[in-house]
Structures are given as C-alpha cells and as structure tokens.
Amino acid sequence: DQYHTRAYEFGYSFSVEETFEKWGKEEILRDVVRVVRMVRPDVILTMNRDGTAGGQHHMASARLGQEAFRAAADPARFPEQLKEGLRPWQARKVYQAAGGGPGGGRAGLGPVVATSSTALTPVRVPTGDYDPLLAMSWAQFGQLARAYHQCQGTGQLEAFPGDAAGVYALYDSEPKIVAPERDILDGIDTSIRRLARFAADEESAVPSMAADLAAIEGAAMDARDSFDARAPHKTLGYLAPGLTRVRQLRAAVASSTLSPNAKAELVWRLDRKAQDFMKALQLAQGLVVHVTTDDGNVVRGQTFTVTARMFNTGPEPMRIDAAALNVPPGWAASLGSGEPASLSYNQSATYVYNVTVGDNARYSQPYWKLRPGVDRYDIAIPEHQTLPWSPPDVTATVNYTSAGVPATLSTPAYYRYDGPWVGGEKQKVVNVVPALSVKLTPDVAVVPLASGGQKREFRVTVANNAKTGAAVDVRLEAPSGWTVTPPFTTITFSVEEEEVTAQFFVTPPARLQPGPAEIKAVARRDGQEFREGYQVIAYNHIQERHLFHPATSVVKIFDVSLPPNLQIGYVMGTGDEVPQAIRQLGARLTMLDPDEVAFGDLSRFSTIVLGIRAYEKRADVRAYNQRLLDFARSGGHLVVQYNKVAMNQLGAGAAGGGRGFGFGSEMLFGSPPAGVAGAGAAVPGGRGRVGRGGGPPPSSPYAPFPGGVTSNRVSVEEAPIREIEAGAVELTTPNHITAADFQGWVQERGLYFFGANDPRYTDLLASSDPYPNNPGEKKGLLTVAQLGKGTWTYVGLG
C-alpha cells in the first residue's frame, strides 16, 4: 500500500533544514506518525539520514521516519489523532539504508554504523537469490521496477543474475537490541499466533483465543501445502473453515470484556485477516467480477448505466447472493435487472443499475491543493488524507457463497475504451466533470508599460461535456478601465465533447501602472456560470486524471523595451512556454522546424533561441550546429537555453548517449565525480573570467570554444545574484537588469550551468547556495562569447 504526506517537492534542495523549513517539519512529522499509527508496522526502513545521493528531501524523509518510530508510540504527540480513533503504536525496529546493489553490497558491511543506542554491524539482506515464481531474482525484478520510473528515465537496462543484497543499519529499537542480527526480521514473530500477546494477562476474556488462532494458522498452512497452480480450487476446503474461524474469533473478541485497547487491536487485525482469507477464497473459487459503465465522464444530474458481471471460472459451483451498488450521498442508484443465481463452471450473472449523479456532486480532481507560501498541500477532504487519490465514486459490493461460506468482494466501476497511441484496452474510473470546461489563453499575458492603449488577443476555449447541445454565452471580466471587444459572444453546441474557441480583444488604458492584473473568462449555460476548466493528464502507463484550473489569465505589466526590427527564430526543445512569452513582449517570432534549421535562410533573423535541452531533443540541432554557429559569426545572436550534461557528447539525444554519472538523474543532481562535471581551471583574459577550480570542465562539441555543461546549480530561489561584469551590454541595453528582476522566483536560480575553459567566454552573473552540501560560488548562470560579428549566449537561469 502507498501513502502520502502533505509534503510538496518544491524543487531540488541541498539542505535538510531548508526542506523542513519549507514543509513545516512538525506538520509533516504529524503525517508520518499518522501513517505509522494506521499501518502499525513491526519494522520501518528509511533512506540514510546523512546520505548525499539526490536532493536532501530524501534525507529529510529518513529523519522523519526515524523520529516517528518513537513519536507514534507517545500518546502526548499529536493527540488529536487519538480522538479520531487512531491508537499509539511502537514499532520494534527502524533501519536506515547502508549500501547494497550488485555484488552483495559488501562495501556496506565493513564500517560500523552508529545508532541511537549502540553500534552494530549492518544487516545484509540477500536480493540476488533466484525466485522461481518470478523467474528472476528480486534484484533483477527491482531493476525492472526502476525502468518504469517514467519521469526520471532511470536504469533502463535490465540487471544480470548474480549475488546482490540490500544493506541496512539498525538506527533504533524497542526494546533495545545489542546483539548482532542476521536479518531485519530477527526477533519478529510473524505468525498468526502472535495476536495472543495483545490480550496478555486478559486471556480469560476470550477463552477460545489460543485454539482459534491455532486453527486459523493450521487452515492457512493446509491451504498453502495443498496449493496447485493448475487446480487452485483444491484449497477451498481449507480456506472456507479458516475464514469461518477468523469470524468466530472476531465475534468473540468484539463481545468480550477485553480492555478497549486490546479489543480494538485484535478486531482491527482480525478484520485484515478476514480480508486475506476472502481474497484467497475468491482466487481459489475463480470468481471474476467486472463492473463497467457506459460513460467515463459524467455531469451533474446525468443518468448513466452500470453493469456488474460475475463469472465463475472455476470447476466448483458457487452462488451470487447479491450485488449492491455504492454511490456518494445525493446520488441515486436503482436496480434495473439482476437477481441471485447459482453458477456452475463458466456461468455468469449480471446486475444492471441506473445511476443519477447528484446535483452537487464534487468534480473528480485531487483532494489536495497547493497552499500559497507554504510547500505542503491543503487537504480538501480530510478523510482521504494519506491516500494516493480519493476513492472511486461508484463501486459495487458482491456478496457470494463459496464452499458453503459467505464472502464479499468490493470493486470500483470503470469505463473501458480503446487506448490511444499503442492500442489495447484502457480503463478509468467514473469522473464527474463540469457541463462546460472553460480555458482562457494565454495563461500569463505580458503587457509592456509602453503598450498601453494597444489591444491584446485572448481566446476562450469551451468544451461541452453534457449529453445535449445548447447555446452558451461567453464573456471576459477585465479590470475597471479596460475594454473588451466584443462584450460577449454566443457559441452553439450540438453534440457532446464538441469544443469551440471564441476570440476577444482586450485594450488596457493608455496610461498603465506596473503590477499584476487579471482577466477572467465566464461561460453561461442554462442560467449557470462556469469559470474553470480541466487539463486531461493521460499517459499510456497511467489512468486518466483531471487537473482543474481557473479560467483566468494573469497579466504582468512592467517596463520593458525591445530593439527595433527584432526578428527571432525559435527552435523548440523538450517543450516550454518561452516562445509565447517572447511574442507577448512584442517581438516577431518564427518557429523553426528541422527543414528550416537545415536549409532555411537564417540570416533573416537577428536572434535564434534554442529551446530547453534542444541538443538532447533535436537531431537537426546537433547535425547542423555549425550552421547555427555560422549564423552568429555573421552577426546574429545565438541564445542556448540550458541543456543537461548529455550536450557534452556527440549524439547526445535519441540514442541515449548522455554519459551522466551515478544511477541516473537523481545521482546526477548530487556531487559529481571530480573532473566529470566540475568546474574550470583559472583562465586569464576575457571580461573578468574567473576559474572555478577542481579541474577543467567537460568540453562540449557543440560549444564554440572549449567548455561545456556542468551539473552545477543554485537551488535557493532567493539566493543573491552577483553581477560580475558591471555595465555589460547584455545587462544594460536596452533594459537595465537589477536586483528587482530576481525577486519573486518560484523554484531555483538555475541549473546545469556552463563551465567555461577559454578566455573568450565571459561569465556575467554568479550566485551561491548557503548550504555546505553545495559549497562555493557558482558561475555559468549567464555566459556570453563574442563569435565573429555576433554572440553566443548560454542561459542556465531558471
């Protein structure tokens, strides 16, 4: 099971202290303690609290887990959780990672690791042993899991068989452990009989407990011993009496005179054990349940159909006793057809329900929301806290009888459809969406102070999610003194999922004051206003989700000047919104496709901007890099936005040729090996070029002179910026860059700074993090070189 705290990953951090400051340590510890009290683990594993791999968020999480080990057992910590029904819990042991990987993690076995109580040799947990059920070792299986870490792109190559291990150092224990251990489960009783200890000194309150626990364990062992993958129904004769015995003991405990804590602990654990038995019973019986809907996106007041189909795929007969549909309060569900049925092999039963969405149903969206000014989420639905998502709105509970024992199975209703891109079935739970989804573009509009009185285009895109068409009035709300043309427009929908865009022109007053303003879009249908829309998040490897945004455009008004006759060519990299921003400044901008880069007339541009990580993404940029450099030599300005260190190799992109180091992106952000992505030696000349020390930087084949991309970064968004070259034309003309331009940044100063190793480069800006894990001033934030009659500029700024 996966649980979540309210912590928001606000960007890379070199400091545990910064992480706690931004999260609010006590609040996130509160969340971790909540999970420990919910799950009630015997053993807790954390990362290394003092590690350096990846951002210090990881180390902060380790420290929270270790602190929660004691805090969860203290009734004085977070007592409001006890009022909710949670109970204190003391785990037995907490370990932290101490090495591991191929070769058995032997490097982690040498040093003695200090803990809060004693010093013990770390425990080696073998992961290289072959598992016949997986047809591979757990280390190989883990590497496959790493390959599915889609947003990081780490570890794509499969692991070979061989010795491997995880190594864990004991950090704390209760009671204290002073002798060396061979396994993280040493001293942990994992049998069902252990439940008797929760009724210690109260055994007389449930006289049958010992016999019942022995019978439950015996049934489970008999089921395991009789298991045949080709005939799983052979276990039914043991699972059914085992489930019956669990229920009998649960009833005896619930009606007993046990103390409240003992009773609650035993009931909770027996309920979980009953679920285990019922899951095994379902698999042994061969019961398969599919609950499907005829619509995946529904609106308030809409009626749709839910069909529950139950199949007996096993040779033993069974009976479907009922299939109930569960919907939120305010919704309605009525049975259209279906009745109890006895099922032989490969027979099925079907229940059909008609469901009407409540008039005030909550739109399907995350139950957490960003809190301005704090890097943790607000929780819109407290009862869903710690869950990955809110539970599905529509579920079915099937009551059935197998081997003479009644059991239940609950499953969400889902909509099935053809998968895009690669084909195959896709599924999603029922989503409640607004009848109209409204989006206003641009999201952020830039209005130079001197352009007051000049009209700006805004577009409102409205999508119809209702089953029927209608006439919809659309308008913009603008600040007082601004005019909107037309005042409103009417668009007509005829079918569901139709999308129409309306065009408006907004004219600000002739005289403007610097600062922000807002433009809002409103769509009105059948007397109801809609002011937000949703973004569909739908990748091939995940279920579709919806992220809601207000239909609002933030207008930024500030003093900015452009050179005359500015013509910009833009080469998109991995995807960014810089072209829109440049256009809003008033510049003419042309997007350059591969043919333009290879064969077009580049001389018509005064500046060409390469999008973020263009050298990784675009084969044409790598192949025709000399054309781009020649453009600068002829008098143009070539601006290179940040690239990763893969830019330092030929063929950096499509073939995955980036060298990197460590185990992928997360290690990439740590301290690099000496000489790989470090800093340059001191070089004389240039406009104040200062060496970084620590060996020369890498040299990129795509840079005009020796130098390349480093892994250097400044993570603190408020870090002071030092101007190295006072009066440099890049910082003074036509706009004077001051400290005010570096206020209000939202994540970090920048990353993947340039490492120059030639006096023809000039670093214009420098900055530093205040943390020991990222020591020293960093340059390469903004690096420029005179190239023939033009310039080459690298931008590592965020």
mmCIF file of N, CA, C and O in Angstrom, residues 328-404:
data_model
loop_
_atom_site.group_PDB
_atom_site.id
_atom_site.type_symbol
_atom_site.label_atom_id
_atom_site.label_comp_id
_atom_site.label_asym_id
_atom_site.label_seq_id
_atom_site.Cartn_x
_atom_site.Cartn_y
_atom_site.Cartn_z
ATOM 1 N N PRO A 328 -22.087 8.047 -3.870
ATOM 2 C CA PRO A 328 -21.988 9.090 -2.837
ATOM 3 C C PRO A 328 -23.366 9.599 -2.414
ATOM 4 O O PRO A 328 -24.363 9.437 -3.136
ATOM 5 N N PRO A 329 -23.437 10.229 -1.238
ATOM 6 C CA PRO A 329 -24.694 10.866 -0.817
ATOM 7 C C PRO A 329 -25.145 11.895 -1.850
ATOM 8 O O PRO A 329 -24.335 12.613 -2.432
ATOM 9 N N GLY A 330 -26.450 11.931 -2.081
ATOM 10 C CA GLY A 330 -27.008 12.849 -3.068
ATOM 11 C C GLY A 330 -27.162 12.235 -4.441
ATOM 12 O O GLY A 330 -27.853 12.794 -5.295
ATOM 13 N N TRP A 331 -26.488 11.106 -4.684
ATOM 14 C CA TRP A 331 -26.667 10.368 -5.925
ATOM 15 C C TRP A 331 -27.813 9.376 -5.748
ATOM 16 O O TRP A 331 -28.254 9.093 -4.634
ATOM 17 N N ALA A 332 -28.291 8.804 -6.857
ATOM 18 C CA ALA A 332 -29.341 7.789 -6.817
ATOM 19 C C ALA A 332 -28.917 6.601 -7.662
ATOM 20 O O ALA A 332 -28.360 6.766 -8.751
ATOM 21 N N ALA A 333 -29.173 5.399 -7.142
ATOM 22 C CA ALA A 333 -28.880 4.166 -7.884
ATOM 23 C C ALA A 333 -30.059 3.226 -7.737
ATOM 24 O O ALA A 333 -30.497 2.928 -6.616
ATOM 25 N N SER A 334 -30.595 2.765 -8.852
ATOM 26 C CA SER A 334 -31.739 1.849 -8.828
ATOM 27 C C SER A 334 -31.422 0.614 -9.657
ATOM 28 O O SER A 334 -30.798 0.696 -10.719
ATOM 29 N N LEU A 335 -31.852 -0.526 -9.163
ATOM 30 C CA LEU A 335 -31.608 -1.794 -9.850
ATOM 31 C C LEU A 335 -32.550 -1.923 -11.035
ATOM 32 O O LEU A 335 -33.770 -1.865 -10.892
ATOM 33 N N GLY A 336 -31.976 -2.082 -12.217
ATOM 34 C CA GLY A 336 -32.788 -2.279 -13.407
ATOM 35 C C GLY A 336 -33.084 -3.740 -13.656
ATOM 36 O O GLY A 336 -34.203 -4.107 -14.026
ATOM 37 N N SER A 337 -32.100 -4.601 -13.430
ATOM 38 C CA SER A 337 -32.292 -6.037 -13.618
ATOM 39 C C SER A 337 -31.198 -6.772 -12.866
ATOM 40 O O SER A 337 -30.146 -6.210 -12.557
ATOM 41 N N GLY A 338 -31.458 -8.051 -12.568
ATOM 42 C CA GLY A 338 -30.476 -8.884 -11.875
ATOM 43 C C GLY A 338 -31.070 -9.517 -10.640
ATOM 44 O O GLY A 338 -31.913 -8.918 -9.960
ATOM 45 N N GLU A 339 -30.649 -10.739 -10.359
ATOM 46 C CA GLU A 339 -31.161 -11.463 -9.193
ATOM 47 C C GLU A 339 -30.139 -12.522 -8.793
ATOM 48 O O GLU A 339 -29.226 -12.849 -9.560
ATOM 49 N N PRO A 340 -30.245 -13.046 -7.558
ATOM 50 C CA PRO A 340 -29.312 -14.090 -7.116
ATOM 51 C C PRO A 340 -29.312 -15.271 -8.089
ATOM 52 O O PRO A 340 -30.318 -15.565 -8.749
ATOM 53 N N ALA A 341 -28.146 -15.919 -8.176
ATOM 54 C CA ALA A 341 -28.025 -17.025 -9.126
ATOM 55 C C ALA A 341 -26.939 -17.981 -8.661
ATOM 56 O O ALA A 341 -25.939 -17.585 -8.076
ATOM 57 N N SER A 342 -27.183 -19.278 -8.906
ATOM 58 C CA SER A 342 -26.154 -20.301 -8.689
ATOM 59 C C SER A 342 -25.374 -20.473 -9.989
ATOM 60 O O SER A 342 -25.968 -20.580 -11.066
ATOM 61 N N LEU A 343 -24.045 -20.498 -9.866
ATOM 62 C CA LEU A 343 -23.193 -20.528 -11.045
ATOM 63 C C LEU A 343 -22.333 -21.782 -11.053
ATOM 64 O O LEU A 343 -21.610 -22.060 -10.102
ATOM 65 N N SER A 344 -22.435 -22.520 -12.152
ATOM 66 C CA SER A 344 -21.511 -23.614 -12.392
ATOM 67 C C SER A 344 -20.331 -23.094 -13.195
ATOM 68 O O SER A 344 -20.218 -21.890 -13.447
ATOM 69 N N TYR A 345 -19.465 -23.995 -13.627
ATOM 70 C CA TYR A 345 -18.264 -23.607 -14.358
ATOM 71 C C TYR A 345 -18.594 -22.752 -15.580
ATOM 72 O O TYR A 345 -19.449 -23.104 -16.395
ATOM 73 N N ASN A 346 -17.941 -21.598 -15.670
ATOM 74 C CA ASN A 346 -18.022 -20.660 -16.788
ATOM 75 C C ASN A 346 -19.399 -20.019 -16.960
ATOM 76 O O ASN A 346 -19.695 -19.459 -18.010
ATOM 77 N N GLN A 347 -20.233 -20.105 -15.950
ATOM 78 C CA GLN A 347 -21.511 -19.391 -15.982
ATOM 79 C C GLN A 347 -21.343 -18.017 -15.357
ATOM 80 O O GLN A 347 -20.403 -17.756 -14.597
ATOM 81 N N SER A 348 -22.279 -17.122 -15.661
ATOM 82 C CA SER A 348 -22.179 -15.754 -15.158
ATOM 83 C C SER A 348 -23.528 -15.231 -14.725
ATOM 84 O O SER A 348 -24.585 -15.773 -15.101
ATOM 85 N N ALA A 349 -23.500 -14.171 -13.935
ATOM 86 C CA ALA A 349 -24.704 -13.456 -13.509
ATOM 87 C C ALA A 349 -24.479 -11.975 -13.786
ATOM 88 O O ALA A 349 -23.342 -11.480 -13.717
ATOM 89 N N THR A 350 -25.556 -11.264 -14.089
ATOM 90 C CA THR A 350 -25.446 -9.847 -14.452
ATOM 91 C C THR A 350 -26.471 -9.024 -13.684
ATOM 92 O O THR A 350 -27.650 -9.401 -13.597
ATOM 93 N N TYR A 351 -26.005 -7.920 -13.122
ATOM 94 C CA TYR A 351 -26.874 -6.925 -12.496
ATOM 95 C C TYR A 351 -26.681 -5.613 -13.244
ATOM 96 O O TYR A 351 -25.538 -5.216 -13.553
ATOM 97 N N VAL A 352 -27.777 -4.923 -13.542
ATOM 98 C CA VAL A 352 -27.725 -3.640 -14.236
ATOM 99 C C VAL A 352 -28.357 -2.574 -13.360
ATOM 100 O O VAL A 352 -29.487 -2.763 -12.861
ATOM 101 N N TYR A 353 -27.650 -1.458 -13.190
ATOM 102 C CA TYR A 353 -28.139 -0.353 -12.365
ATOM 103 C C TYR A 353 -28.226 0.919 -13.198
ATOM 104 O O TYR A 353 -27.417 1.158 -14.102
ATOM 105 N N ASN A 354 -29.184 1.744 -12.866
ATOM 106 C CA ASN A 354 -29.286 3.094 -13.408
ATOM 107 C C ASN A 354 -28.845 4.071 -12.315
ATOM 108 O O ASN A 354 -29.382 4.047 -11.202
ATOM 109 N N VAL A 355 -27.882 4.909 -12.631
ATOM 110 C CA VAL A 355 -27.290 5.807 -11.639
ATOM 111 C C VAL A 355 -27.466 7.247 -12.094
ATOM 112 O O VAL A 355 -27.226 7.576 -13.265
ATOM 113 N N THR A 356 -27.895 8.113 -11.181
ATOM 114 C CA THR A 356 -28.037 9.538 -11.459
ATOM 115 C C THR A 356 -27.071 10.313 -10.576
ATOM 116 O O THR A 356 -27.070 10.153 -9.352
ATOM 117 N N VAL A 357 -26.261 11.146 -11.208
ATOM 118 C CA VAL A 357 -25.261 11.926 -10.487
ATOM 119 C C VAL A 357 -25.957 13.010 -9.669
ATOM 120 O O VAL A 357 -26.912 13.645 -10.123
ATOM 121 N N GLY A 358 -25.468 13.234 -8.453
ATOM 122 C CA GLY A 358 -26.052 14.252 -7.592
ATOM 123 C C GLY A 358 -25.887 15.654 -8.155
ATOM 124 O O GLY A 358 -24.930 15.950 -8.873
ATOM 125 N N ASP A 359 -26.830 16.524 -7.821
ATOM 126 C CA ASP A 359 -26.807 17.890 -8.341
ATOM 127 C C ASP A 359 -25.616 18.689 -7.817
ATOM 128 O O ASP A 359 -25.218 19.687 -8.438
ATOM 129 N N ASN A 360 -25.058 18.286 -6.691
ATOM 130 C CA ASN A 360 -23.916 18.992 -6.113
ATOM 131 C C ASN A 360 -22.686 18.087 -6.036
ATOM 132 O O ASN A 360 -21.815 18.282 -5.185
ATOM 133 N N ALA A 361 -22.622 17.101 -6.906
ATOM 134 C CA ALA A 361 -21.508 16.156 -6.873
ATOM 135 C C ALA A 361 -20.178 16.885 -7.045
ATOM 136 O O ALA A 361 -20.056 17.821 -7.843
ATOM 137 N N ARG A 362 -19.177 16.449 -6.293
ATOM 138 C CA ARG A 362 -17.840 17.041 -6.396
ATOM 139 C C ARG A 362 -17.197 16.602 -7.699
ATOM 140 O O ARG A 362 -17.236 15.434 -8.071
ATOM 141 N N TYR A 363 -16.593 17.565 -8.399
ATOM 142 C CA TYR A 363 -15.866 17.216 -9.606
ATOM 143 C C TYR A 363 -14.681 16.321 -9.251
ATOM 144 O O TYR A 363 -14.039 16.484 -8.214
ATOM 145 N N SER A 364 -14.379 15.381 -10.118
ATOM 146 C CA SER A 364 -13.288 14.431 -9.864
ATOM 147 C C SER A 364 -11.952 15.132 -10.074
ATOM 148 O O SER A 364 -11.586 15.482 -11.200
ATOM 149 N N GLN A 365 -11.239 15.327 -8.999
ATOM 150 C CA GLN A 365 -9.969 16.037 -9.019
ATOM 151 C C GLN A 365 -9.206 15.692 -7.744
ATOM 152 O O GLN A 365 -9.775 15.125 -6.812
ATOM 153 N N PRO A 366 -7.928 15.992 -7.675
ATOM 154 C CA PRO A 366 -7.174 15.685 -6.460
ATOM 155 C C PRO A 366 -7.821 16.311 -5.226
ATOM 156 O O PRO A 366 -8.373 17.419 -5.299
ATOM 157 N N TYR A 367 -7.724 15.592 -4.120
ATOM 158 C CA TYR A 367 -8.279 16.109 -2.871
ATOM 159 C C TYR A 367 -7.291 17.038 -2.161
ATOM 160 O O TYR A 367 -7.587 17.579 -1.104
ATOM 161 N N TRP A 368 -6.094 17.202 -2.748
ATOM 162 C CA TRP A 368 -5.085 18.090 -2.172
ATOM 163 C C TRP A 368 -4.913 19.302 -3.074
ATOM 164 O O TRP A 368 -5.068 19.229 -4.289
ATOM 165 N N LYS A 369 -4.583 20.428 -2.458
ATOM 166 C CA LYS A 369 -4.398 21.674 -3.199
ATOM 167 C C LYS A 369 -3.143 22.366 -2.686
ATOM 168 O O LYS A 369 -2.841 22.325 -1.498
ATOM 169 N N LEU A 370 -2.419 23.031 -3.592
ATOM 170 C CA LEU A 370 -1.255 23.800 -3.175
ATOM 171 C C LEU A 370 -1.673 24.936 -2.250
ATOM 172 O O LEU A 370 -2.703 25.596 -2.468
ATOM 173 N N ARG A 371 -0.882 25.143 -1.208
ATOM 174 C CA ARG A 371 -1.126 26.256 -0.297
ATOM 175 C C ARG A 371 -0.122 27.363 -0.619
ATOM 176 O O ARG A 371 1.088 27.156 -0.510
ATOM 177 N N PRO A 372 -0.575 28.541 -1.017
ATOM 178 C CA PRO A 372 0.356 29.623 -1.353
ATOM 179 C C PRO A 372 1.263 29.950 -0.185
ATOM 180 O O PRO A 372 0.810 30.084 0.960
ATOM 181 N N GLY A 373 2.551 30.061 -0.473
ATOM 182 C CA GLY A 373 3.512 30.467 0.536
ATOM 183 C C GLY A 373 4.064 29.354 1.400
ATOM 184 O O GLY A 373 4.982 29.576 2.180
ATOM 185 N N VAL A 374 3.507 28.142 1.300
ATOM 186 C CA VAL A 374 3.981 27.005 2.092
ATOM 187 C C VAL A 374 4.110 25.811 1.164
ATOM 188 O O VAL A 374 3.246 25.582 0.325
ATOM 189 N N ASP A 375 5.177 25.037 1.327
ATOM 190 C CA ASP A 375 5.403 23.912 0.427
ATOM 191 C C ASP A 375 4.817 22.614 0.971
ATOM 192 O O ASP A 375 5.495 21.595 1.108
ATOM 193 N N ARG A 376 3.561 22.680 1.317
ATOM 194 C CA ARG A 376 2.794 21.475 1.639
ATOM 195 C C ARG A 376 1.358 21.721 1.184
ATOM 196 O O ARG A 376 0.920 22.863 1.037
ATOM 197 N N TYR A 377 0.662 20.644 0.969
ATOM 198 C CA TYR A 377 -0.683 20.724 0.415
ATOM 199 C C TYR A 377 -1.729 20.970 1.499
ATOM 200 O O TYR A 377 -1.579 20.533 2.643
ATOM 201 N N ASP A 378 -2.782 21.642 1.121
ATOM 202 C CA ASP A 378 -4.006 21.671 1.917
ATOM 203 C C ASP A 378 -4.857 20.476 1.515
ATOM 204 O O ASP A 378 -4.862 20.062 0.349
ATOM 205 N N ILE A 379 -5.583 19.943 2.464
ATOM 206 C CA ILE A 379 -6.402 18.761 2.237
ATOM 207 C C ILE A 379 -7.865 19.176 2.165
ATOM 208 O O ILE A 379 -8.425 19.676 3.140
ATOM 209 N N ALA A 380 -8.475 18.992 0.994
ATOM 210 C CA ALA A 380 -9.874 19.388 0.820
ATOM 211 C C ALA A 380 -10.833 18.388 1.460
ATOM 212 O O ALA A 380 -11.927 18.762 1.871
ATOM 213 N N ILE A 381 -10.433 17.116 1.511
ATOM 214 C CA ILE A 381 -11.290 16.071 2.092
ATOM 215 C C ILE A 381 -10.462 15.346 3.151
ATOM 216 O O ILE A 381 -9.688 14.436 2.831
ATOM 217 N N PRO A 382 -10.578 15.731 4.431
ATOM 218 C CA PRO A 382 -9.697 15.179 5.469
ATOM 219 C C PRO A 382 -9.706 13.662 5.546
ATOM 220 O O PRO A 382 -8.661 13.052 5.801
ATOM 221 N N GLU A 383 -10.851 13.033 5.308
ATOM 222 C CA GLU A 383 -10.911 11.578 5.435
ATOM 223 C C GLU A 383 -10.129 10.852 4.342
ATOM 224 O O GLU A 383 -9.894 9.644 4.437
ATOM 225 N N HIS A 384 -9.710 11.565 3.314
ATOM 226 C CA HIS A 384 -8.912 10.941 2.247
ATOM 227 C C HIS A 384 -7.411 11.155 2.444
ATOM 228 O O HIS A 384 -6.622 10.683 1.631
ATOM 229 N N GLN A 385 -7.037 11.876 3.502
ATOM 230 C CA GLN A 385 -5.625 12.170 3.720
ATOM 231 C C GLN A 385 -4.796 10.892 3.767
ATOM 232 O O GLN A 385 -5.218 9.893 4.335
ATOM 233 N N THR A 386 -3.619 10.948 3.178
ATOM 234 C CA THR A 386 -2.606 9.883 3.027
ATOM 235 C C THR A 386 -2.872 8.975 1.840
ATOM 236 O O THR A 386 -1.987 8.243 1.427
ATOM 237 N N LEU A 387 -4.082 9.003 1.248
ATOM 238 C CA LEU A 387 -4.353 8.150 0.092
ATOM 239 C C LEU A 387 -3.755 8.760 -1.175
ATOM 240 O O LEU A 387 -3.620 9.979 -1.286
ATOM 241 N N PRO A 388 -3.399 7.921 -2.162
ATOM 242 C CA PRO A 388 -2.908 8.483 -3.430
ATOM 243 C C PRO A 388 -3.973 9.321 -4.139
ATOM 244 O O PRO A 388 -3.676 10.378 -4.669
ATOM 245 N N TRP A 389 -5.214 8.833 -4.150
ATOM 246 C CA TRP A 389 -6.336 9.527 -4.783
ATOM 247 C C TRP A 389 -7.564 9.329 -3.916
ATOM 248 O O TRP A 389 -7.617 8.408 -3.090
ATOM 249 N N SER A 390 -8.567 10.150 -4.139
ATOM 250 C CA SER A 390 -9.848 9.890 -3.495
ATOM 251 C C SER A 390 -10.397 8.553 -3.985
ATOM 252 O O SER A 390 -10.204 8.185 -5.148
ATOM 253 N N PRO A 391 -11.083 7.805 -3.127
ATOM 254 C CA PRO A 391 -11.680 6.546 -3.582
ATOM 255 C C PRO A 391 -12.666 6.801 -4.722
ATOM 256 O O PRO A 391 -13.240 7.886 -4.841
ATOM 257 N N PRO A 392 -12.872 5.816 -5.592
ATOM 258 C CA PRO A 392 -13.822 5.989 -6.702
ATOM 259 C C PRO A 392 -15.223 6.303 -6.181
ATOM 260 O O PRO A 392 -15.633 5.829 -5.113
ATOM 261 N N ASP A 393 -15.961 7.103 -6.954
ATOM 262 C CA ASP A 393 -17.321 7.463 -6.555
ATOM 263 C C ASP A 393 -18.278 6.281 -6.650
ATOM 264 O O ASP A 393 -19.224 6.185 -5.872
ATOM 265 N N VAL A 394 -18.079 5.415 -7.626
ATOM 266 C CA VAL A 394 -19.019 4.321 -7.871
ATOM 267 C C VAL A 394 -18.291 2.989 -7.692
ATOM 268 O O VAL A 394 -17.313 2.710 -8.380
ATOM 269 N N THR A 395 -18.764 2.192 -6.750
ATOM 270 C CA THR A 395 -18.205 0.858 -6.517
ATOM 271 C C THR A 395 -19.345 -0.137 -6.367
ATOM 272 O O THR A 395 -20.500 0.246 -6.130
ATOM 273 N N ALA A 396 -19.012 -1.410 -6.498
ATOM 274 C CA ALA A 396 -20.002 -2.476 -6.308
ATOM 275 C C ALA A 396 -19.493 -3.424 -5.231
ATOM 276 O O ALA A 396 -18.299 -3.702 -5.135
ATOM 277 N N THR A 397 -20.413 -3.911 -4.407
ATOM 278 C CA THR A 397 -20.111 -4.925 -3.400
ATOM 279 C C THR A 397 -20.874 -6.187 -3.756
ATOM 280 O O THR A 397 -22.110 -6.176 -3.816
ATOM 281 N N VAL A 398 -20.130 -7.242 -4.048
ATOM 282 C CA VAL A 398 -20.725 -8.518 -4.439
ATOM 283 C C VAL A 398 -20.712 -9.445 -3.238
ATOM 284 O O VAL A 398 -19.652 -9.693 -2.637
ATOM 285 N N ASN A 399 -21.875 -9.952 -2.871
ATOM 286 C CA ASN A 399 -21.992 -10.961 -1.819
ATOM 287 C C ASN A 399 -22.157 -12.317 -2.496
ATOM 288 O O ASN A 399 -23.045 -12.486 -3.339
ATOM 289 N N TYR A 400 -21.310 -13.271 -2.112
ATOM 290 C CA TYR A 400 -21.362 -14.587 -2.742
ATOM 291 C C TYR A 400 -21.087 -15.665 -1.705
ATOM 292 O O TYR A 400 -20.616 -15.380 -0.592
ATOM 293 N N THR A 401 -21.400 -16.904 -2.075
ATOM 294 C CA THR A 401 -21.134 -18.050 -1.216
ATOM 295 C C THR A 401 -20.242 -19.022 -1.966
ATOM 296 O O THR A 401 -20.550 -19.424 -3.092
ATOM 297 N N SER A 402 -19.118 -19.373 -1.330
ATOM 298 C CA SER A 402 -18.157 -20.301 -1.914
ATOM 299 C C SER A 402 -17.797 -21.340 -0.873
ATOM 300 O O SER A 402 -17.492 -20.994 0.276
ATOM 301 N N ALA A 403 -17.871 -22.611 -1.250
ATOM 302 C CA ALA A 403 -17.566 -23.716 -0.329
ATOM 303 C C ALA A 403 -18.401 -23.610 0.938
ATOM 304 O O ALA A 403 -17.930 -23.930 2.027
ATOM 305 N N GLY A 404 -19.632 -23.111 0.789
ATOM 306 C CA GLY A 404 -20.550 -23.027 1.912
ATOM 307 C C GLY A 404 -20.347 -21.847 2.829
ATOM 308 O O GLY A 404 -21.051 -21.721 3.836
#
